[in-house]
Short mmCIF file of C-alpha atoms in Angstrom, two decimals:
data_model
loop_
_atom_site.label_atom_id
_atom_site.label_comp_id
_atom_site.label_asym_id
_atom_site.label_seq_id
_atom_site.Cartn_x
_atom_site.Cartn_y
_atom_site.Cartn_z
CA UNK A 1 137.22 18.47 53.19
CA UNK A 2 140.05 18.66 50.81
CA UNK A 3 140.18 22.53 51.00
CA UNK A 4 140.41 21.91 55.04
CA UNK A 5 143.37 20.06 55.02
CA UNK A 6 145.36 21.75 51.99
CA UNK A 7 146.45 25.15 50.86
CA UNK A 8 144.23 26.92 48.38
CA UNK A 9 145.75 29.09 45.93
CA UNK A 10 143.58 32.15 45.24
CA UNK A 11 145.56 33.44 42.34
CA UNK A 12 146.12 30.00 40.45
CA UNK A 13 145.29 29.82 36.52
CA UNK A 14 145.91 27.16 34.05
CA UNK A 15 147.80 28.29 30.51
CA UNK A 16 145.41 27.12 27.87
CA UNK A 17 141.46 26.67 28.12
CA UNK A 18 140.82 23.53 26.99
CA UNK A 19 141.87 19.92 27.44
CA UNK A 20 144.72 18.65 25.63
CA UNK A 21 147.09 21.43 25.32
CA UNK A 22 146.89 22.49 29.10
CA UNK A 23 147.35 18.81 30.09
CA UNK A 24 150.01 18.76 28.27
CA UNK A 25 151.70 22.06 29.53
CA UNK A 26 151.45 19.90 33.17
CA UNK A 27 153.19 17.25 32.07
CA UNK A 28 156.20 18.88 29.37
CA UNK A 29 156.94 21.88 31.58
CA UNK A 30 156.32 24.03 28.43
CA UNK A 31 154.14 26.33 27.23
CA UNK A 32 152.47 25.32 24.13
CA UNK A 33 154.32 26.62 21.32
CA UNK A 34 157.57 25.60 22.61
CA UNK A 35 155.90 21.50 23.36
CA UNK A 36 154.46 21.37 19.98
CA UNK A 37 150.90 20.61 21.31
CA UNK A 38 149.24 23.13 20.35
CA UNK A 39 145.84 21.33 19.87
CA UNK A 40 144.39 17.99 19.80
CA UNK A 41 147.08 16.04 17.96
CA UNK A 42 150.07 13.91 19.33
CA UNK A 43 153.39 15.13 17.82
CA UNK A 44 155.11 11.76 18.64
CA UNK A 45 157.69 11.26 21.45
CA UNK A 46 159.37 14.43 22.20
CA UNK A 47 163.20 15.29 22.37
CA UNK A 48 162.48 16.27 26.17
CA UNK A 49 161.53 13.92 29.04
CA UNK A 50 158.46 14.57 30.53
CA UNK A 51 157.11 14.44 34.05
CA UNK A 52 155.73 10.55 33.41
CA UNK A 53 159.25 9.56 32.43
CA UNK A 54 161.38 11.39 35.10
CA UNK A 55 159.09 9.23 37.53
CA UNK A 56 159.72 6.04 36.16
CA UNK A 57 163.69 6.62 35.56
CA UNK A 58 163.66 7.27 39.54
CA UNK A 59 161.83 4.02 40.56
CA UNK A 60 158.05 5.91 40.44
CA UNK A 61 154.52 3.58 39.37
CA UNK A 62 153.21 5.12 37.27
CA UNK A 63 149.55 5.64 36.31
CA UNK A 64 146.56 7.57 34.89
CA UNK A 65 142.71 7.42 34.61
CA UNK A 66 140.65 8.71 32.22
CA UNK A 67 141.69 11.60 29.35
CA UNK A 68 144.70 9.20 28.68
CA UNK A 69 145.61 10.00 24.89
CA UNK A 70 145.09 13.96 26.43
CA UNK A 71 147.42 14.16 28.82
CA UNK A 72 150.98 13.30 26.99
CA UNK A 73 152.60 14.55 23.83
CA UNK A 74 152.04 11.00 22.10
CA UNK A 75 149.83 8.04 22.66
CA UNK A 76 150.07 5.03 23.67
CA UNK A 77 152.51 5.87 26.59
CA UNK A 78 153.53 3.05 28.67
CA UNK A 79 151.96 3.74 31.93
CA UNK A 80 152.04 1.13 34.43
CA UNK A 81 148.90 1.27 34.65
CA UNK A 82 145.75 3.01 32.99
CA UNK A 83 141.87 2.83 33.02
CA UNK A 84 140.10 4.56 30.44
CA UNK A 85 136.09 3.64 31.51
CA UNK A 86 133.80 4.72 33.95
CA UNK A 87 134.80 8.50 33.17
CA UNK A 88 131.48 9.37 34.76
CA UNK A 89 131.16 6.55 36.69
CA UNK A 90 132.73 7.78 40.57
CA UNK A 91 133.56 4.32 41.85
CA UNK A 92 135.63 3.68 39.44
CA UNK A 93 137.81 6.26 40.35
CA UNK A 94 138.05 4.28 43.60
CA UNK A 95 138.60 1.06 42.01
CA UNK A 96 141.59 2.22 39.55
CA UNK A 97 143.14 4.14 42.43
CA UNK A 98 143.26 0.63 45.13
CA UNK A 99 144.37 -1.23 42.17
CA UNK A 100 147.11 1.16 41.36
CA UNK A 101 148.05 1.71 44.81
CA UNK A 102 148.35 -1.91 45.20
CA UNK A 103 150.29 -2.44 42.29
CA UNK A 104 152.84 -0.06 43.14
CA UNK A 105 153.39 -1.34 47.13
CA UNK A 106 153.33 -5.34 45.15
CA UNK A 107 156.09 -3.80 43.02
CA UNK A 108 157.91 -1.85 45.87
CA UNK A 109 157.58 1.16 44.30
CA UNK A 110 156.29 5.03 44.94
CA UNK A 111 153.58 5.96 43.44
CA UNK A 112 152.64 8.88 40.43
CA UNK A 113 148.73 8.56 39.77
CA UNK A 114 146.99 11.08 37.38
CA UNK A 115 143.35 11.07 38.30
CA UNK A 116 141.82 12.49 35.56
CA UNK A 117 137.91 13.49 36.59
CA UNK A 118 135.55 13.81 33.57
CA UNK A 119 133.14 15.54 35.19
CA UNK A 120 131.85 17.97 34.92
CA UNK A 121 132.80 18.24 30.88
CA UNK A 122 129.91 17.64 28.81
CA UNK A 123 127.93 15.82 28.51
CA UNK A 124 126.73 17.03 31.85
CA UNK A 125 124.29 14.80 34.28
CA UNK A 126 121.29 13.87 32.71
CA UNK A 127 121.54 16.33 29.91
CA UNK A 128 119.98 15.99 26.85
CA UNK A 129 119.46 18.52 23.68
CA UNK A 130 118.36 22.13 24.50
CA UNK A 131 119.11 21.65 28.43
CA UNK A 132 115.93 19.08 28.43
CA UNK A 133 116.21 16.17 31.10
CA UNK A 134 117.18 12.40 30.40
CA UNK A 135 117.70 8.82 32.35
CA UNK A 136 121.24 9.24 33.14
CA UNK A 137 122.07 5.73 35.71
CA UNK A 138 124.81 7.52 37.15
CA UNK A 139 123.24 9.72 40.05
CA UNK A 140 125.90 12.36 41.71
CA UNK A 141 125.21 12.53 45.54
CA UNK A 142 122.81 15.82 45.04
CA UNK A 143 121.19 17.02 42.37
CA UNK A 144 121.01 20.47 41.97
CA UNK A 145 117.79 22.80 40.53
CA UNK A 146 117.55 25.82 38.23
CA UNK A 147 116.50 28.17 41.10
CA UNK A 148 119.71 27.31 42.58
CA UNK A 149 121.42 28.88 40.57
CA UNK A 150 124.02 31.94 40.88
CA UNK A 151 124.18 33.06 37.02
CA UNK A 152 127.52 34.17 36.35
CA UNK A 153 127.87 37.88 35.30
CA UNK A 154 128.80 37.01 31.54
CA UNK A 155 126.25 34.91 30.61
CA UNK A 156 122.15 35.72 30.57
CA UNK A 157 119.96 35.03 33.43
CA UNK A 158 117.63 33.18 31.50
CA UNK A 159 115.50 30.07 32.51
CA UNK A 160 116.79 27.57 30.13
CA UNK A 161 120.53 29.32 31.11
CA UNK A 162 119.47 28.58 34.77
CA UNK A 163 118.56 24.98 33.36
CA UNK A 164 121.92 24.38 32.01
CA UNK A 165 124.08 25.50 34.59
CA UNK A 166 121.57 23.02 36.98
CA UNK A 167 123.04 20.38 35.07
CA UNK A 168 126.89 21.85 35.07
CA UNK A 169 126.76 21.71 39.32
CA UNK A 170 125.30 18.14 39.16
CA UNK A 171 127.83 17.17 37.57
CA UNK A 172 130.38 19.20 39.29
CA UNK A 173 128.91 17.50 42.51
CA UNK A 174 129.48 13.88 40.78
CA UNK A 175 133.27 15.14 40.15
CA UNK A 176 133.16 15.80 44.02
CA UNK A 177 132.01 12.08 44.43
CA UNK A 178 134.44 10.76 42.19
CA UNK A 179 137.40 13.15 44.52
CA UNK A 180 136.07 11.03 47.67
CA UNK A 181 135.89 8.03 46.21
CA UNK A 182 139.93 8.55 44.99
CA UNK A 183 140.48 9.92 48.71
CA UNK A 184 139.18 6.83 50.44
CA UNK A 185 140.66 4.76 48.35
CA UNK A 186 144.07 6.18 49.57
CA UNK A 187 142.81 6.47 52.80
CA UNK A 188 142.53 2.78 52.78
CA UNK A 189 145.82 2.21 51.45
CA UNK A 190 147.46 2.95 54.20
CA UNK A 191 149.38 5.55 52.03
CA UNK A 192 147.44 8.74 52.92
CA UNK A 193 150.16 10.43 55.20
CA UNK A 194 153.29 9.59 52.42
CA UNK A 195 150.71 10.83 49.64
CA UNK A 196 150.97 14.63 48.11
CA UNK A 197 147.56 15.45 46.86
CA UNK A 198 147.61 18.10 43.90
CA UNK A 199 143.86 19.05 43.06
CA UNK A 200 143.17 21.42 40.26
CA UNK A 201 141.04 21.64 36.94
CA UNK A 202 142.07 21.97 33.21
CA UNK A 203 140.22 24.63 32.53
CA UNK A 204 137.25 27.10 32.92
CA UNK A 205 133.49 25.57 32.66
CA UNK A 206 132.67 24.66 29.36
CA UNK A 207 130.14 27.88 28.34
CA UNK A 208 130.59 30.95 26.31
CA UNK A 209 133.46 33.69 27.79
CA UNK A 210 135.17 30.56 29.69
CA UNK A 211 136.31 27.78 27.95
CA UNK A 212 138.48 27.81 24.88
CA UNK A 213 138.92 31.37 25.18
CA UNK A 214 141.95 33.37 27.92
CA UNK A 215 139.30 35.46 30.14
CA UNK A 216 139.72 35.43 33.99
CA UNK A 217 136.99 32.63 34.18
CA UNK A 218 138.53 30.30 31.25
CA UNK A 219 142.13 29.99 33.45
CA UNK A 220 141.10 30.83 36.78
CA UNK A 221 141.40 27.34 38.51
CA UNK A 222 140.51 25.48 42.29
CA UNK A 223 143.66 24.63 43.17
CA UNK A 224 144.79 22.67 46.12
CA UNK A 225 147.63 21.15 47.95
CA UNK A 226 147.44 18.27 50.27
CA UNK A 227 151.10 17.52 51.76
CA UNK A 228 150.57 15.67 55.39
CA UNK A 229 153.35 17.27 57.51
CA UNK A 230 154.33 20.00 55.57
CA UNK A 231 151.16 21.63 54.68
CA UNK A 232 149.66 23.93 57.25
CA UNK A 233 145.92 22.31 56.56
CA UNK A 234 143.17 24.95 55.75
CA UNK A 235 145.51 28.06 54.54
CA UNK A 236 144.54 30.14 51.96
CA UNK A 237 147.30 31.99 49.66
CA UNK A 238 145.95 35.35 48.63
CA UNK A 239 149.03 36.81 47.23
CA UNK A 240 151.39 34.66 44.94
CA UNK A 241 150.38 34.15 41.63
CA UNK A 242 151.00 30.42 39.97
CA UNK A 243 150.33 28.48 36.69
CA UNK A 244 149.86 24.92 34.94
CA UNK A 245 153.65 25.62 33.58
CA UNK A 246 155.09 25.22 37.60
CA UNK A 247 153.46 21.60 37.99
CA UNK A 248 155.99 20.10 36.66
CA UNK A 249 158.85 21.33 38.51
CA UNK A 250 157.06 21.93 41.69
CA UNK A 251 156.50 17.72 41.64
CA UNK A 252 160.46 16.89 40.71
CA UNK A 253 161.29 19.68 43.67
CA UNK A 254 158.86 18.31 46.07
CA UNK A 255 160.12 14.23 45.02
CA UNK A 256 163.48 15.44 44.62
CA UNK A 257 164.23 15.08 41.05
CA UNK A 258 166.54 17.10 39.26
CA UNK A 259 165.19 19.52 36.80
CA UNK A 260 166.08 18.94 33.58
CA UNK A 261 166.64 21.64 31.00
CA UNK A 262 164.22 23.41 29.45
CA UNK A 263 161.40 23.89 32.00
CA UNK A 264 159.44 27.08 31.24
CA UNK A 265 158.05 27.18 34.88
CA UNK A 266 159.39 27.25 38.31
CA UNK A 267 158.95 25.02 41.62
CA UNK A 268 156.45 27.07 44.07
CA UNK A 269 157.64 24.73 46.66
CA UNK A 270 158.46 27.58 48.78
CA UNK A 271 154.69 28.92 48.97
CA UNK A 272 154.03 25.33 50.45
CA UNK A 273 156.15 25.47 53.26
CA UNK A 274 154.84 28.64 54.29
CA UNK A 275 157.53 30.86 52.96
CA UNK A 276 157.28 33.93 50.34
CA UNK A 277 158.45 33.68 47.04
CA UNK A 278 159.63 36.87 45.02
CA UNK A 279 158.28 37.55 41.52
CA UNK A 280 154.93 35.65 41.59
CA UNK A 281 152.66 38.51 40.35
CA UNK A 282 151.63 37.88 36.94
CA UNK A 283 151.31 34.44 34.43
CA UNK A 284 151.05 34.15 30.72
CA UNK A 285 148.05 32.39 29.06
CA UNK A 286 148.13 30.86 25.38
CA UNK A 287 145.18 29.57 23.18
CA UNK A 288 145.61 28.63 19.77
CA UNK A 289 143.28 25.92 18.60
CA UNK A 290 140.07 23.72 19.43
CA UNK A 291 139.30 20.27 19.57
CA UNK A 292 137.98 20.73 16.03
CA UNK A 293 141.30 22.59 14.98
CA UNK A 294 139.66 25.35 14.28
CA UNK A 295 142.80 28.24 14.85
CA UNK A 296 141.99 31.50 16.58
CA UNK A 297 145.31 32.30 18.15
CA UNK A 298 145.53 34.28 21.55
CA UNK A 299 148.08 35.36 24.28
CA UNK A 300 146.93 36.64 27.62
CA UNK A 301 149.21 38.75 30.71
CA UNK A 302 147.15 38.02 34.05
CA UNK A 303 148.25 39.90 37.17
CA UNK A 304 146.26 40.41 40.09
CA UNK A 305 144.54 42.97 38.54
CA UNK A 306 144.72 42.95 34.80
CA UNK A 307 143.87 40.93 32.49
CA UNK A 308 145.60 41.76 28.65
CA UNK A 309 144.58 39.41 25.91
CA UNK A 310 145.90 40.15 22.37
CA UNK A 311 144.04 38.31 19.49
CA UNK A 312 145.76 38.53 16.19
CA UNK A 313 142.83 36.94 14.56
CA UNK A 314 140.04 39.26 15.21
CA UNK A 315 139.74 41.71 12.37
CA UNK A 316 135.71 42.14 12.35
CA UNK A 317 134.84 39.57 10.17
CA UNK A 318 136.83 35.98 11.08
CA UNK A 319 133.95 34.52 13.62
CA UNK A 320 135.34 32.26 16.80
CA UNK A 321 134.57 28.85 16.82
CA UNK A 322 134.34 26.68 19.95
CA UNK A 323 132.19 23.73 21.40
CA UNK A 324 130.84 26.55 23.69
CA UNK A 325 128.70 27.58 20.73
CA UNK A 326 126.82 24.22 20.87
CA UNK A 327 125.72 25.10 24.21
CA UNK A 328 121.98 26.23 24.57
CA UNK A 329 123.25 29.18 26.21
CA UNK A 330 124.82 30.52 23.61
CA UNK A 331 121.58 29.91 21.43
CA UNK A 332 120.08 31.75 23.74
CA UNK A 333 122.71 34.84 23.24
CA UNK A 334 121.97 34.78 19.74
CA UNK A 335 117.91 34.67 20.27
CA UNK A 336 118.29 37.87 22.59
CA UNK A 337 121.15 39.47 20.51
CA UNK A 338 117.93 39.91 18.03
CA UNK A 339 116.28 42.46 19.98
CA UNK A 340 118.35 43.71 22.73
CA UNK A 341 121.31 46.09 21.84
CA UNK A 342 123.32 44.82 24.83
CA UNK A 343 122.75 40.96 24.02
CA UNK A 344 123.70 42.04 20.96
CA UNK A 345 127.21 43.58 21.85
CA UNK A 346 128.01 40.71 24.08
CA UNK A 347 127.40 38.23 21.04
CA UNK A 348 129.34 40.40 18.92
CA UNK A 349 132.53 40.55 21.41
CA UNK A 350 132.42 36.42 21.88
CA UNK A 351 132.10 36.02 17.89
CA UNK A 352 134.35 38.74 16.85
CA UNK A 353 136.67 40.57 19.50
CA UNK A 354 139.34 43.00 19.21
CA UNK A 355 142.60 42.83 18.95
CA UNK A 356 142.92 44.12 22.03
CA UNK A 357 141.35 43.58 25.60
CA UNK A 358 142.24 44.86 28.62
CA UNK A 359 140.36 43.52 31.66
CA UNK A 360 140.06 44.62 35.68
CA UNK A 361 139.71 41.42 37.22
CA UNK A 362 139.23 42.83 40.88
CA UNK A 363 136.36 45.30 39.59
CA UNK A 364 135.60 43.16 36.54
CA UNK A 365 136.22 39.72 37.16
CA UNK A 366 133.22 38.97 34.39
CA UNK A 367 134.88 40.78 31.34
CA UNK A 368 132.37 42.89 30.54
CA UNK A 369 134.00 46.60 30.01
CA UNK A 370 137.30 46.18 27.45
CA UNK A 371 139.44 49.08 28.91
CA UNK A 372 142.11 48.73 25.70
CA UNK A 373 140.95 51.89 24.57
CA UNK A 374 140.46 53.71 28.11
CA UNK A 375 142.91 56.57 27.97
CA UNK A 376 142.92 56.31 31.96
CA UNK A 377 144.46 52.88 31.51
CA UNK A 378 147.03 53.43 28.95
CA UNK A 379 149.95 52.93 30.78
CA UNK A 380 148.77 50.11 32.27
CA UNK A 381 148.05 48.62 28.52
CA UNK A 382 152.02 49.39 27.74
CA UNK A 383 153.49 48.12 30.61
CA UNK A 384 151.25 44.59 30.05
CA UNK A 385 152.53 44.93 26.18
CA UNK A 386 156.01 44.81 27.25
CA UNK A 387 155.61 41.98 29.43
CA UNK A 388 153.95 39.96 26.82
CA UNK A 389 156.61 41.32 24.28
CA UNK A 390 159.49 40.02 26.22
CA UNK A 391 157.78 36.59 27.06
CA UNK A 392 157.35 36.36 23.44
CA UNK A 393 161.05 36.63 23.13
CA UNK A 394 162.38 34.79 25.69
CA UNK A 395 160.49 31.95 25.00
CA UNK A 396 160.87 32.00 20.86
CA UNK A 397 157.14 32.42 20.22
CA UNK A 398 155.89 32.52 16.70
CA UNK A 399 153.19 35.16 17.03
CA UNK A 400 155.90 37.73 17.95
CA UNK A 401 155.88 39.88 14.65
CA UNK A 402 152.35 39.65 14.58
CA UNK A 403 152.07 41.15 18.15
CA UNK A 404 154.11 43.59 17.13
CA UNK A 405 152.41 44.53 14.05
CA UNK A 406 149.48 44.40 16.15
CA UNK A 407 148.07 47.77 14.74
CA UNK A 408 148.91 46.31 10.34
CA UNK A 409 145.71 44.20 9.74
CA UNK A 410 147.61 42.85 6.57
CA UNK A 411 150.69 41.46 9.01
CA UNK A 412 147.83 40.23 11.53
CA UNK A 413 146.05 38.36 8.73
CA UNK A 414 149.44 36.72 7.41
CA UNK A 415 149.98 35.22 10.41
CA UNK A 416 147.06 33.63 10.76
#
């Protein structure tokens, strides 16, 4: 329903894939390095306004549910209010949006709500160890079975795999229940045709080759724009490319809030009124740590085609870490890596990498052939290396002389 009366960006990617530090590049305008949040720490209140304050300073509510401490550079931040239970609980999602909404027309004000759906992040729907099945009270409005299931190309069609991912779409579906409770809520606020509605995840699903990681499928996000009146409902936008770093100043363009200084994205407002917008054909991805601060640096150029990742850490022997590797799909990788050379190759690119990956997303879209070393491709590699190079520059990142070092294992090491 949402999709039918919104425009759907085909080409839309978060910067970071996980939690915090992409939350965080919604609501500073800045990429990573330049915020400070890198990972799951607050860095105390910044010497830049973010989008919560800009709000408030122009007579906004504002409020947030669920992922509170995740979505701004320090914590406690005075929201107006905040509801931290019921994260997989859908009604609530209703409840805290009325009461918000009726907070803010008690107090005369506009409203700024972030909605903040847990689902579908582990633990998924009535999940328990090794993909088994457990009570879980909070039933999503279907429930979805292993022969369901369309296996993604980069993981293994296996049975427990297919068990797994049975419990990812359940609780995907209970995210959609928790979306229409938030929707009716507004409905019945009276507020629906005043309201912009900005849907769009955090990151890729939580299994090996998405999250934590700067593949196609750990950035690649649903997003959505509901804005009654100046929408055209039920378009789809093939062509531009956009990003978690042009939230920020897409919301002060469409409020009309000046942009401060310092924003490291641009308003797509344009695309939303129906009009082209020049130089929308790549975005730049950045990982650098997990929730467990575990550092395994990365920096990604994503056209519409390519996909470039450069990972300084990968020298052969430094092994990823991620919550993905708690998932019984990747147990499952390492059981078959034992005795099938392919399994094996595929466990050894998720644990070890290269340096270099080069992706075609249009062929590819799975990441399953590196083309870094394809001769065919090598301009294509330099022309991505330049645009990474220069984004490196112009935006004072600190992995610069280790990208372009890239080939001294010593100068990749140091950095790290």
């Amino acid at each position: 329903r949402l999709a039918t009366e919104s425009i759907r960006f085909g080409h839309a990617h978060v910067q970071v894939g996980n939690c915090m530090p992409s939350r965080n590049v919604m609501q500073t305008g800045r990429y990573p390095h330049t915020s400070g949040v890198e990972g799951f720490y607050q860095i105390g209140k910044p010497a830049f306004p973010i989008l919560p304050d800009l709000m408030r300073e122009n007579g906004y509510f504002i409020g947030i549910k669920g992922k509170v401490s995740h979505s701004t550079p320090y914590s406690p931040y005075p929201w107006d209010a905040e509801m931290s239970e019921g994260t997989k609980v859908p009604s609530t999602y209703g409840t805290f949006t009325k009461d918000a909404i009726a907070a803010s027309q008690a107090a005369g004000k506009p409203f700024y709500l972030i909605v903040n759906v847990s689902d579908p992040h582990m633990p998924f729907y009535a999940m328990g160890k090794n993909a088994t099945t457990v009570p879980d009270p909070n039933v999503p409005s279907r429930v979805f079975t292993p022969e369901e299931m369309v296996v993604p190309g980069y993981l293994p069609d296996e049975p427990i795999v297919r068990k797994e991912l049975s419990h990812y779409y359940s609780s995907v579906r209970r995210a959609d229940d928790s979306v229409t409770a938030t929707l009716a809520a507004l409905d019945a606020s009276g507020e629906a045709e005043s309201t912009v509605v900005i849907f769009l995840s955090d990151h890729g699903m939580p299994f090996p080759f998405a999250k934590t990681n700067l593949f196609h499928h750990s950035t690649n996000t649903p997003w959505m724009v509901r804005w009654p009146g100046v929408v055209k409902p039920g378009t789809v936008d093939d062509t531009h490319m956009i990003s978690a770093i042009d939230f920020m100043p897409t919301v002060l363009d469409i409020v009309g809030i000046p942009q401060p200084e310092g924003l490291q994205g641009r308003s797509f407002r344009p695309l939303l009124e129906g009009k082209p917008q020049e130089e929308r054909d790549f975005v730049v991805k950045e990982y650098n740590e997990n929730s467990g601060g575990a550092c395994h640096p990365m920096r990604a150029i994503q056209t519409r085609q390519f996909c470039y990742i450069f990972n300084p850490w990968s020298n052969g022997e430094r092994v990823f870490r991620s919550a993905t590797q708690g998932m019984t799909t990747y147990k499952v990788m390492q059981e078959l890596a034992k005795t099938d050379p392919n399994a094996a190759e595929r466990l050894r690119v998720f644990d070890l990498r290269d340096v270099e990956e080069l992706y075609d997303t249009q062929k590819d879209p799975d990441a399953l052939r590196n083309l870094a070393n394809d001769p065919e491709y090598a301009k294509e590699i330099e022309r991505l290396r330049g645009m990474l190079e220069q984004w490196m520059k112009d935006t004072g990142d600190p992995a610069l002389e280790a990208f372009q070092k890239r080939n001294d294992p010593e100068a990749l090491n140091a950095y790290v």
